[in-house]
Amino acid sequence: MVSTKELFDILLEEFGPQNWWPGDSDFEIMVGAILTQNVNWSNVEKALDNMKKADSLNLEAVCEMEDEQLEALVRPTGFYRQKAARLKRLSRVILEKGGIKYFLKEDDLRELLLDVKGIGPETADSIALYAARIPTFVVDAYTKRIVERFYGYRGNYDDIKDFFQNSLPKDVDIYNEYHALLVKLGKTYCKKTDPRCGECPISYHCSY
DNA sequence: GGCCAGGTGTAAA
DNA sequence: TTTACACATGGC
C-alpha cells in the first residue's frame, strides 16, 4: 500500500507545484472559496472578474452592495442567489470582527466560519488553509473519489480529513500542495465518468 | 441534449 | 445516520 506521503511525492513529481490558491488577496480567496462550491473554477473566474471590474472585490463593497447587484456579478457561478447571500453573511461577520486581518487571526476561526450559514466544512477548511494559513486538510469531491478508488476507503468528510492529517506532518505547505495536486489528478485522470485510468500516473497502485 | 463542475442546507426514509 | 433534492450557470 502506497502511503499518503509517497502518494504526495508521486503527484508532485508528476504535476509539479500548483501554486494555490489563485488570488491577489485574502478576501479574494474567501470569495473564491464560496463561489467555487460545486462549480467549475472557470465560472468562478468570470464572477471574480465581474467583481473586479465593478470595483467590488473588497469587504466594504460587498457589505454595502444591494443584493440584486451582487447576484448579477456572481451569476456565472450558478446558485447565484444563495452565493450572494453567503458572501454577504461572511462579509458582515468579518466586519464585526474588525476586518480581514483580525478575523483571520481568530483562534476559533474554523468554528466561526462553520457558524456562517452556507459555509460547510470544505469552504471553512479552504479559507482556514489558504487565507489564514492554518494547517487543516481540505477534503473535496475529488479527494473523496480518489481515496475511495485508490485506497478502497470510503468515509465521511472528517474520516477522510483524519486519514490524511494522521499520516502527514501538520504542515500548511504540504496540505496546501496536496489538496491542489489531488484536484489536478482528479481533473486530469480521475473524473467521475470516463476516468483515464490507462494514462493515470498512479494506476499501478490503484485498487479501482 | 445530457452530464459534470474545487458544496451546503433541509427534509424524509 | 444515510439518502434525496433544491439551488443554477457554463463548457464539452
PDB file of C-alpha atoms (C1' of nucleotides) in Angstrom:
ATOM      1  CA  MET A   1       0.000   0.000   0.000  1.00  0.00           C
ATOM      2  CA  VAL A   2       1.371   3.383  -1.028  1.00  0.00           C
ATOM      3  CA  SER A   3       1.483   5.780   1.934  1.00  0.00           C
ATOM      4  CA  THR A   4      -0.084   9.232   1.734  1.00  0.00           C
ATOM      5  CA  LYS A   5       3.421  10.693   1.839  1.00  0.00           C
ATOM      6  CA  GLU A   6       4.586   8.509  -1.040  1.00  0.00           C
ATOM      7  CA  LEU A   7       1.478   9.434  -2.987  1.00  0.00           C
ATOM      8  CA  PHE A   8       2.232  13.106  -2.415  1.00  0.00           C
ATOM      9  CA  ASP A   9       5.758  12.685  -3.764  1.00  0.00           C
ATOM     10  CA  ILE A  10       4.483  10.856  -6.837  1.00  0.00           C
ATOM     11  CA  LEU A  11       1.908  13.556  -7.608  1.00  0.00           C
ATOM     12  CA  LEU A  12       4.375  16.391  -7.040  1.00  0.00           C
ATOM     13  CA  GLU A  13       6.868  14.715  -9.336  1.00  0.00           C
ATOM     14  CA  GLU A  14       4.187  14.144 -11.980  1.00  0.00           C
ATOM     15  CA  PHE A  15       2.427  17.527 -11.936  1.00  0.00           C
ATOM     16  CA  GLY A  16       4.825  19.928 -10.220  1.00  0.00           C
ATOM     17  CA  PRO A  17       3.818  22.693  -7.765  1.00  0.00           C
ATOM     18  CA  GLN A  18       0.294  24.006  -8.406  1.00  0.00           C
ATOM     19  CA  ASN A  19       0.790  27.408  -6.760  1.00  0.00           C
ATOM     20  CA  TRP A  20      -2.565  27.521  -4.992  1.00  0.00           C
ATOM     21  CA  TRP A  21      -4.772  29.345  -4.071  1.00  0.00           C
ATOM     22  CA  PRO A  22      -5.073  31.681  -7.097  1.00  0.00           C
ATOM     23  CA  GLY A  23      -5.982  35.199  -5.951  1.00  0.00           C
ATOM     24  CA  ASP A  24      -4.435  38.556  -5.172  1.00  0.00           C
ATOM     25  CA  SER A  25      -5.845  38.999  -1.667  1.00  0.00           C
ATOM     26  CA  ASP A  26      -7.175  37.068   1.311  1.00  0.00           C
ATOM     27  CA  PHE A  27     -10.631  38.436   0.572  1.00  0.00           C
ATOM     28  CA  GLU A  28     -10.474  37.173  -2.993  1.00  0.00           C
ATOM     29  CA  ILE A  29      -9.509  33.740  -1.669  1.00  0.00           C
ATOM     30  CA  MET A  30     -12.504  33.728   0.663  1.00  0.00           C
ATOM     31  CA  VAL A  31     -14.879  34.877  -2.065  1.00  0.00           C
ATOM     32  CA  GLY A  32     -13.496  32.256  -4.419  1.00  0.00           C
ATOM     33  CA  ALA A  33     -13.939  29.554  -1.784  1.00  0.00           C
ATOM     34  CA  ILE A  34     -17.673  30.283  -1.625  1.00  0.00           C
ATOM     35  CA  LEU A  35     -18.161  30.820  -5.341  1.00  0.00           C
ATOM     36  CA  THR A  36     -16.453  27.561  -6.290  1.00  0.00           C
ATOM     37  CA  GLN A  37     -18.956  25.472  -4.348  1.00  0.00           C
ATOM     38  CA  ASN A  38     -19.996  22.690  -6.714  1.00  0.00           C
ATOM     39  CA  VAL A  39     -18.955  24.718  -9.753  1.00  0.00           C
ATOM     40  CA  ASN A  40     -16.113  24.698 -12.251  1.00  0.00           C
ATOM     41  CA  TRP A  41     -13.353  27.180 -11.447  1.00  0.00           C
ATOM     42  CA  SER A  42     -13.638  28.776 -14.912  1.00  0.00           C
ATOM     43  CA  ASN A  43     -17.083  30.016 -13.889  1.00  0.00           C
ATOM     44  CA  VAL A  44     -15.616  31.470 -10.703  1.00  0.00           C
ATOM     45  CA  GLU A  45     -13.055  33.406 -12.713  1.00  0.00           C
ATOM     46  CA  LYS A  46     -15.830  35.116 -14.648  1.00  0.00           C
ATOM     47  CA  ALA A  47     -17.537  36.178 -11.435  1.00  0.00           C
ATOM     48  CA  LEU A  48     -14.307  37.377  -9.816  1.00  0.00           C
ATOM     49  CA  ASP A  49     -13.578  39.321 -12.977  1.00  0.00           C
ATOM     50  CA  ASN A  50     -17.050  40.882 -12.831  1.00  0.00           C
ATOM     51  CA  MET A  51     -16.459  41.934  -9.245  1.00  0.00           C
ATOM     52  CA  LYS A  52     -13.045  43.410 -10.025  1.00  0.00           C
ATOM     53  CA  LYS A  53     -14.384  45.410 -12.944  1.00  0.00           C
ATOM     54  CA  ALA A  54     -17.168  46.724 -10.715  1.00  0.00           C
ATOM     55  CA  ASP A  55     -14.530  47.590  -8.107  1.00  0.00           C
ATOM     56  CA  SER A  56     -16.462  45.335  -5.744  1.00  0.00           C
ATOM     57  CA  LEU A  57     -13.978  42.660  -4.767  1.00  0.00           C
ATOM     58  CA  ASN A  58     -13.492  44.095  -1.302  1.00  0.00           C
ATOM     59  CA  LEU A  59     -15.136  43.764   2.082  1.00  0.00           C
ATOM     60  CA  GLU A  60     -16.790  47.154   2.212  1.00  0.00           C
ATOM     61  CA  ALA A  61     -18.302  46.943  -1.260  1.00  0.00           C
ATOM     62  CA  VAL A  62     -19.832  43.522  -0.638  1.00  0.00           C
ATOM     63  CA  CYS A  63     -21.308  44.653   2.674  1.00  0.00           C
ATOM     64  CA  GLU A  64     -22.863  47.769   1.206  1.00  0.00           C
ATOM     65  CA  MET A  65     -23.982  46.493  -2.186  1.00  0.00           C
ATOM     66  CA  GLU A  66     -27.619  45.749  -2.991  1.00  0.00           C
ATOM     67  CA  ASP A  67     -28.410  42.037  -3.029  1.00  0.00           C
ATOM     68  CA  GLU A  68     -29.556  42.163  -6.648  1.00  0.00           C
ATOM     69  CA  GLN A  69     -26.343  43.849  -7.729  1.00  0.00           C
ATOM     70  CA  LEU A  70     -24.131  41.240  -6.099  1.00  0.00           C
ATOM     71  CA  GLU A  71     -26.298  38.466  -7.505  1.00  0.00           C
ATOM     72  CA  ALA A  72     -25.774  39.820 -11.013  1.00  0.00           C
ATOM     73  CA  LEU A  73     -21.990  39.877 -10.575  1.00  0.00           C
ATOM     74  CA  VAL A  74     -21.714  36.293  -9.295  1.00  0.00           C
ATOM     75  CA  ARG A  75     -24.334  34.900 -11.658  1.00  0.00           C
ATOM     76  CA  PRO A  76     -21.849  32.888 -13.790  1.00  0.00           C
ATOM     77  CA  THR A  77     -21.116  30.617 -10.803  1.00  0.00           C
ATOM     78  CA  GLY A  78     -24.669  29.294 -10.577  1.00  0.00           C
ATOM     79  CA  PHE A  79     -26.699  29.137  -7.345  1.00  0.00           C
ATOM     80  CA  TYR A  80     -26.132  32.863  -7.542  1.00  0.00           C
ATOM     81  CA  ARG A  81     -28.846  33.972  -5.158  1.00  0.00           C
ATOM     82  CA  GLN A  82     -27.574  31.623  -2.453  1.00  0.00           C
ATOM     83  CA  LYS A  83     -23.956  32.514  -3.080  1.00  0.00           C
ATOM     84  CA  ALA A  84     -24.571  36.265  -2.974  1.00  0.00           C
ATOM     85  CA  ALA A  85     -26.294  35.815   0.389  1.00  0.00           C
ATOM     86  CA  ARG A  86     -23.411  33.662   1.637  1.00  0.00           C
ATOM     87  CA  LEU A  87     -20.859  36.289   0.619  1.00  0.00           C
ATOM     88  CA  LYS A  88     -22.830  38.951   2.451  1.00  0.00           C
ATOM     89  CA  ARG A  89     -23.200  36.884   5.608  1.00  0.00           C
ATOM     90  CA  LEU A  90     -19.478  36.113   5.717  1.00  0.00           C
ATOM     91  CA  SER A  91     -18.500  39.704   4.949  1.00  0.00           C
ATOM     92  CA  ARG A  92     -20.663  41.032   7.763  1.00  0.00           C
ATOM     93  CA  VAL A  93     -19.119  38.603  10.247  1.00  0.00           C
ATOM     94  CA  ILE A  94     -15.651  39.665   9.120  1.00  0.00           C
ATOM     95  CA  LEU A  95     -16.586  43.307   9.579  1.00  0.00           C
ATOM     96  CA  GLU A  96     -17.955  42.596  13.070  1.00  0.00           C
ATOM     97  CA  LYS A  97     -14.602  41.047  13.973  1.00  0.00           C
ATOM     98  CA  GLY A  98     -12.811  44.231  12.955  1.00  0.00           C
ATOM     99  CA  GLY A  99     -11.762  43.373   9.406  1.00  0.00           C
ATOM    100  CA  ILE A 100      -9.997  40.649   7.447  1.00  0.00           C
ATOM    101  CA  LYS A 101      -6.675  40.783   9.297  1.00  0.00           C
ATOM    102  CA  TYR A 102      -8.291  40.344  12.693  1.00  0.00           C
ATOM    103  CA  PHE A 103     -10.867  37.833  11.511  1.00  0.00           C
ATOM    104  CA  LEU A 104      -8.213  35.507  10.101  1.00  0.00           C
ATOM    105  CA  LYS A 105      -6.341  35.589  13.422  1.00  0.00           C
ATOM    106  CA  GLU A 106      -9.319  34.400  15.485  1.00  0.00           C
ATOM    107  CA  ASP A 107      -8.369  31.305  17.492  1.00  0.00           C
ATOM    108  CA  ASP A 108     -11.614  29.525  16.655  1.00  0.00           C
ATOM    109  CA  LEU A 109     -11.668  30.631  13.003  1.00  0.00           C
ATOM    110  CA  ARG A 110     -12.893  27.289  11.663  1.00  0.00           C
ATOM    111  CA  GLU A 111     -15.819  27.279  14.112  1.00  0.00           C
ATOM    112  CA  LEU A 112     -16.645  30.909  13.301  1.00  0.00           C
ATOM    113  CA  LEU A 113     -16.739  30.025   9.616  1.00  0.00           C
ATOM    114  CA  LEU A 114     -18.907  26.956  10.167  1.00  0.00           C
ATOM    115  CA  ASP A 115     -21.390  29.137  12.068  1.00  0.00           C
ATOM    116  CA  VAL A 116     -21.979  31.140   8.882  1.00  0.00           C
ATOM    117  CA  LYS A 117     -24.979  29.682   7.071  1.00  0.00           C
ATOM    118  CA  GLY A 118     -23.777  28.465   3.682  1.00  0.00           C
ATOM    119  CA  ILE A 119     -20.224  27.704   4.767  1.00  0.00           C
ATOM    120  CA  GLY A 120     -19.653  23.993   5.324  1.00  0.00           C
ATOM    121  CA  PRO A 121     -16.526  22.017   6.199  1.00  0.00           C
ATOM    122  CA  GLU A 122     -14.794  22.274   2.824  1.00  0.00           C
ATOM    123  CA  THR A 123     -15.289  26.001   2.423  1.00  0.00           C
ATOM    124  CA  ALA A 124     -14.255  26.596   6.047  1.00  0.00           C
ATOM    125  CA  ASP A 125     -11.114  24.497   5.635  1.00  0.00           C
ATOM    126  CA  SER A 126     -10.240  26.155   2.324  1.00  0.00           C
ATOM    127  CA  ILE A 127     -10.395  29.578   3.941  1.00  0.00           C
ATOM    128  CA  ALA A 128      -8.545  28.408   7.057  1.00  0.00           C
ATOM    129  CA  LEU A 129      -5.765  26.806   4.993  1.00  0.00           C
ATOM    130  CA  TYR A 130      -5.362  29.137   2.038  1.00  0.00           C
ATOM    131  CA  ALA A 131      -6.229  32.513   3.572  1.00  0.00           C
ATOM    132  CA  ALA A 132      -5.346  32.089   7.270  1.00  0.00           C
ATOM    133  CA  ARG A 133      -2.593  29.535   6.642  1.00  0.00           C
ATOM    134  CA  ILE A 134      -3.816  27.248   9.399  1.00  0.00           C
ATOM    135  CA  PRO A 135      -2.712  23.622   8.884  1.00  0.00           C
ATOM    136  CA  THR A 136      -6.054  21.936   8.219  1.00  0.00           C
ATOM    137  CA  PHE A 137      -6.547  19.425   5.404  1.00  0.00           C
ATOM    138  CA  VAL A 138      -9.167  20.277   2.757  1.00  0.00           C
ATOM    139  CA  VAL A 139     -11.367  17.440   1.523  1.00  0.00           C
ATOM    140  CA  ASP A 140     -13.309  17.906  -1.710  1.00  0.00           C
ATOM    141  CA  ALA A 141     -15.223  15.674  -4.110  1.00  0.00           C
ATOM    142  CA  TYR A 142     -12.016  14.717  -5.938  1.00  0.00           C
ATOM    143  CA  THR A 143     -10.302  13.788  -2.684  1.00  0.00           C
ATOM    144  CA  LYS A 144     -13.170  11.535  -1.653  1.00  0.00           C
ATOM    145  CA  ARG A 145     -13.307   9.874  -5.067  1.00  0.00           C
ATOM    146  CA  ILE A 146      -9.546   9.354  -5.310  1.00  0.00           C
ATOM    147  CA  VAL A 147      -9.284   7.916  -1.789  1.00  0.00           C
ATOM    148  CA  GLU A 148     -12.227   5.625  -2.485  1.00  0.00           C
ATOM    149  CA  ARG A 149     -10.782   4.371  -5.774  1.00  0.00           C
ATOM    150  CA  PHE A 150      -7.117   4.350  -4.895  1.00  0.00           C
ATOM    151  CA  TYR A 151      -7.257   3.043  -1.328  1.00  0.00           C
ATOM    152  CA  GLY A 152     -10.702   1.447  -1.483  1.00  0.00           C
ATOM    153  CA  TYR A 153     -11.594   3.560   1.538  1.00  0.00           C
ATOM    154  CA  ARG A 154     -14.958   5.285   1.821  1.00  0.00           C
ATOM    155  CA  GLY A 155     -15.612   7.762   4.610  1.00  0.00           C
ATOM    156  CA  ASN A 156     -17.335  10.987   5.540  1.00  0.00           C
ATOM    157  CA  TYR A 157     -15.658  14.386   5.456  1.00  0.00           C
ATOM    158  CA  ASP A 158     -13.947  14.096   8.839  1.00  0.00           C
ATOM    159  CA  ASP A 159     -12.877  10.492   8.227  1.00  0.00           C
ATOM    160  CA  ILE A 160     -11.013  11.453   5.045  1.00  0.00           C
ATOM    161  CA  LYS A 161      -9.610  14.564   6.682  1.00  0.00           C
ATOM    162  CA  ASP A 162      -8.217  12.486   9.577  1.00  0.00           C
ATOM    163  CA  PHE A 163      -6.948   9.884   7.121  1.00  0.00           C
ATOM    164  CA  PHE A 164      -4.546  12.486   5.729  1.00  0.00           C
ATOM    165  CA  GLN A 165      -3.846  14.511   8.858  1.00  0.00           C
ATOM    166  CA  ASN A 166      -2.962  11.412  10.885  1.00  0.00           C
ATOM    167  CA  SER A 167      -0.448  10.245   8.313  1.00  0.00           C
ATOM    168  CA  LEU A 168       1.250  13.524   7.390  1.00  0.00           C
ATOM    169  CA  PRO A 169       3.215  16.249   9.191  1.00  0.00           C
ATOM    170  CA  LYS A 170       0.878  19.054  10.311  1.00  0.00           C
ATOM    171  CA  ASP A 171       2.263  21.457   7.731  1.00  0.00           C
ATOM    172  CA  VAL A 172       0.471  24.247   5.858  1.00  0.00           C
ATOM    173  CA  ASP A 173       2.607  23.980   2.737  1.00  0.00           C
ATOM    174  CA  ILE A 174       2.117  20.221   2.455  1.00  0.00           C
ATOM    175  CA  TYR A 175      -1.660  20.449   2.984  1.00  0.00           C
ATOM    176  CA  ASN A 176      -1.816  23.299   0.504  1.00  0.00           C
ATOM    177  CA  GLU A 177       0.054  21.467  -2.238  1.00  0.00           C
ATOM    178  CA  TYR A 178      -1.566  18.110  -1.532  1.00  0.00           C
ATOM    179  CA  HIS A 179      -5.118  19.384  -1.985  1.00  0.00           C
ATOM    180  CA  ALA A 180      -4.154  21.192  -5.184  1.00  0.00           C
ATOM    181  CA  LEU A 181      -2.438  18.088  -6.545  1.00  0.00           C
ATOM    182  CA  LEU A 182      -5.459  15.901  -5.788  1.00  0.00           C
ATOM    183  CA  VAL A 183      -7.670  18.315  -7.709  1.00  0.00           C
ATOM    184  CA  LYS A 184      -5.197  18.270 -10.596  1.00  0.00           C
ATOM    185  CA  LEU A 185      -5.151  14.472 -10.596  1.00  0.00           C
ATOM    186  CA  GLY A 186      -8.937  14.343 -10.369  1.00  0.00           C
ATOM    187  CA  LYS A 187      -9.470  16.743 -13.254  1.00  0.00           C
ATOM    188  CA  THR A 188      -6.895  15.065 -15.444  1.00  0.00           C
ATOM    189  CA  TYR A 189      -7.275  11.322 -14.850  1.00  0.00           C
ATOM    190  CA  CYS A 190      -9.895  10.572 -12.197  1.00  0.00           C
ATOM    191  CA  LYS A 191     -13.109  12.156 -13.417  1.00  0.00           C
ATOM    192  CA  LYS A 192     -16.436  10.919 -12.159  1.00  0.00           C
ATOM    193  CA  THR A 193     -17.213   9.329 -15.521  1.00  0.00           C
ATOM    194  CA  ASP A 194     -14.707   8.278 -18.188  1.00  0.00           C
ATOM    195  CA  PRO A 195     -11.614   8.240 -15.941  1.00  0.00           C
ATOM    196  CA  ARG A 196      -8.386   7.976 -17.932  1.00  0.00           C
ATOM    197  CA  CYS A 197      -7.063   5.153 -15.787  1.00  0.00           C
ATOM    198  CA  GLY A 198      -4.831   3.853 -18.566  1.00  0.00           C
ATOM    199  CA  GLU A 199      -2.824   7.079 -18.528  1.00  0.00           C
ATOM    200  CA  CYS A 200      -3.059   7.753 -14.795  1.00  0.00           C
ATOM    201  CA  PRO A 201       0.361   8.028 -13.105  1.00  0.00           C
ATOM    202  CA  ILE A 202      -0.810   6.099 -10.034  1.00  0.00           C
ATOM    203  CA  SER A 203      -2.893   3.442 -11.768  1.00  0.00           C
ATOM    204  CA  TYR A 204      -0.327   0.721 -10.972  1.00  0.00           C
ATOM    205  CA  HIS A 205      -1.046   1.105  -7.240  1.00  0.00           C
ATOM    206  CA  CYS A 206      -4.769   1.792  -7.627  1.00  0.00           C
ATOM    207  CA  SER A 207      -7.474  -0.582  -6.382  1.00  0.00           C
ATOM    208  CA  TYR A 208     -10.030   0.777  -8.864  1.00  0.00           C
TER     209      TYR A 208
ATOM    210  C1'  DG B   1     -29.094  17.178 -25.264  1.00  0.00           C
ATOM    211  C1'  DG B   2     -27.076  15.248 -21.060  1.00  0.00           C
ATOM    212  C1'  DC B   3     -23.623  15.247 -17.714  1.00  0.00           C
ATOM    213  C1'  DC B   4     -20.481  17.397 -14.835  1.00  0.00           C
ATOM    214  C1'  DA B   5     -18.211  21.018 -12.082  1.00  0.00           C
ATOM    215  C1'  DG B   6     -12.633  22.512  -6.222  1.00  0.00           C
ATOM    216  C1'  DG B   7     -20.873  22.152  -1.742  1.00  0.00           C
ATOM    217  C1'  DT B   8     -24.500  23.249   1.548  1.00  0.00           C
ATOM    218  C1'  DG B   9     -28.990  23.134   3.926  1.00  0.00           C
ATOM    219  C1'  DT B  10     -33.173  20.836   4.630  1.00  0.00           C
ATOM    220  C1'  DA B  11     -36.289  17.098   4.947  1.00  0.00           C
ATOM    221  C1'  DA B  12     -37.578  12.485   4.647  1.00  0.00           C
ATOM    222  C1'  DA B  13     -36.571   7.489   4.991  1.00  0.00           C
TER     223       DA B  13
ATOM    224  C1'  DT C   1     -27.417   8.016  10.249  1.00  0.00           C
ATOM    225  C1'  DT C   2     -27.912   7.799   5.417  1.00  0.00           C
ATOM    226  C1'  DT C   3     -30.233   9.401   1.113  1.00  0.00           C
ATOM    227  C1'  DA C   4     -32.737  12.713  -1.868  1.00  0.00           C
ATOM    228  C1'  DC C   5     -33.478  17.067  -3.525  1.00  0.00           C
ATOM    229  C1'  DA C   6     -33.136  22.179  -4.473  1.00  0.00           C
ATOM    230  C1'  DC C   7     -30.091  25.581  -5.697  1.00  0.00           C
ATOM    231  C1'  DA C   8     -28.378  27.437 -11.443  1.00  0.00           C
ATOM    232  C1'  DT C   9     -24.726  28.772 -14.845  1.00  0.00           C
ATOM    233  C1'  DG C  10     -21.423  27.343 -18.456  1.00  0.00           C
ATOM    234  C1'  DG C  11     -18.322  24.010 -21.001  1.00  0.00           C
ATOM    235  C1'  DC C  12     -17.899  19.995 -23.720  1.00  0.00           C
TER     236       DC C  12
END
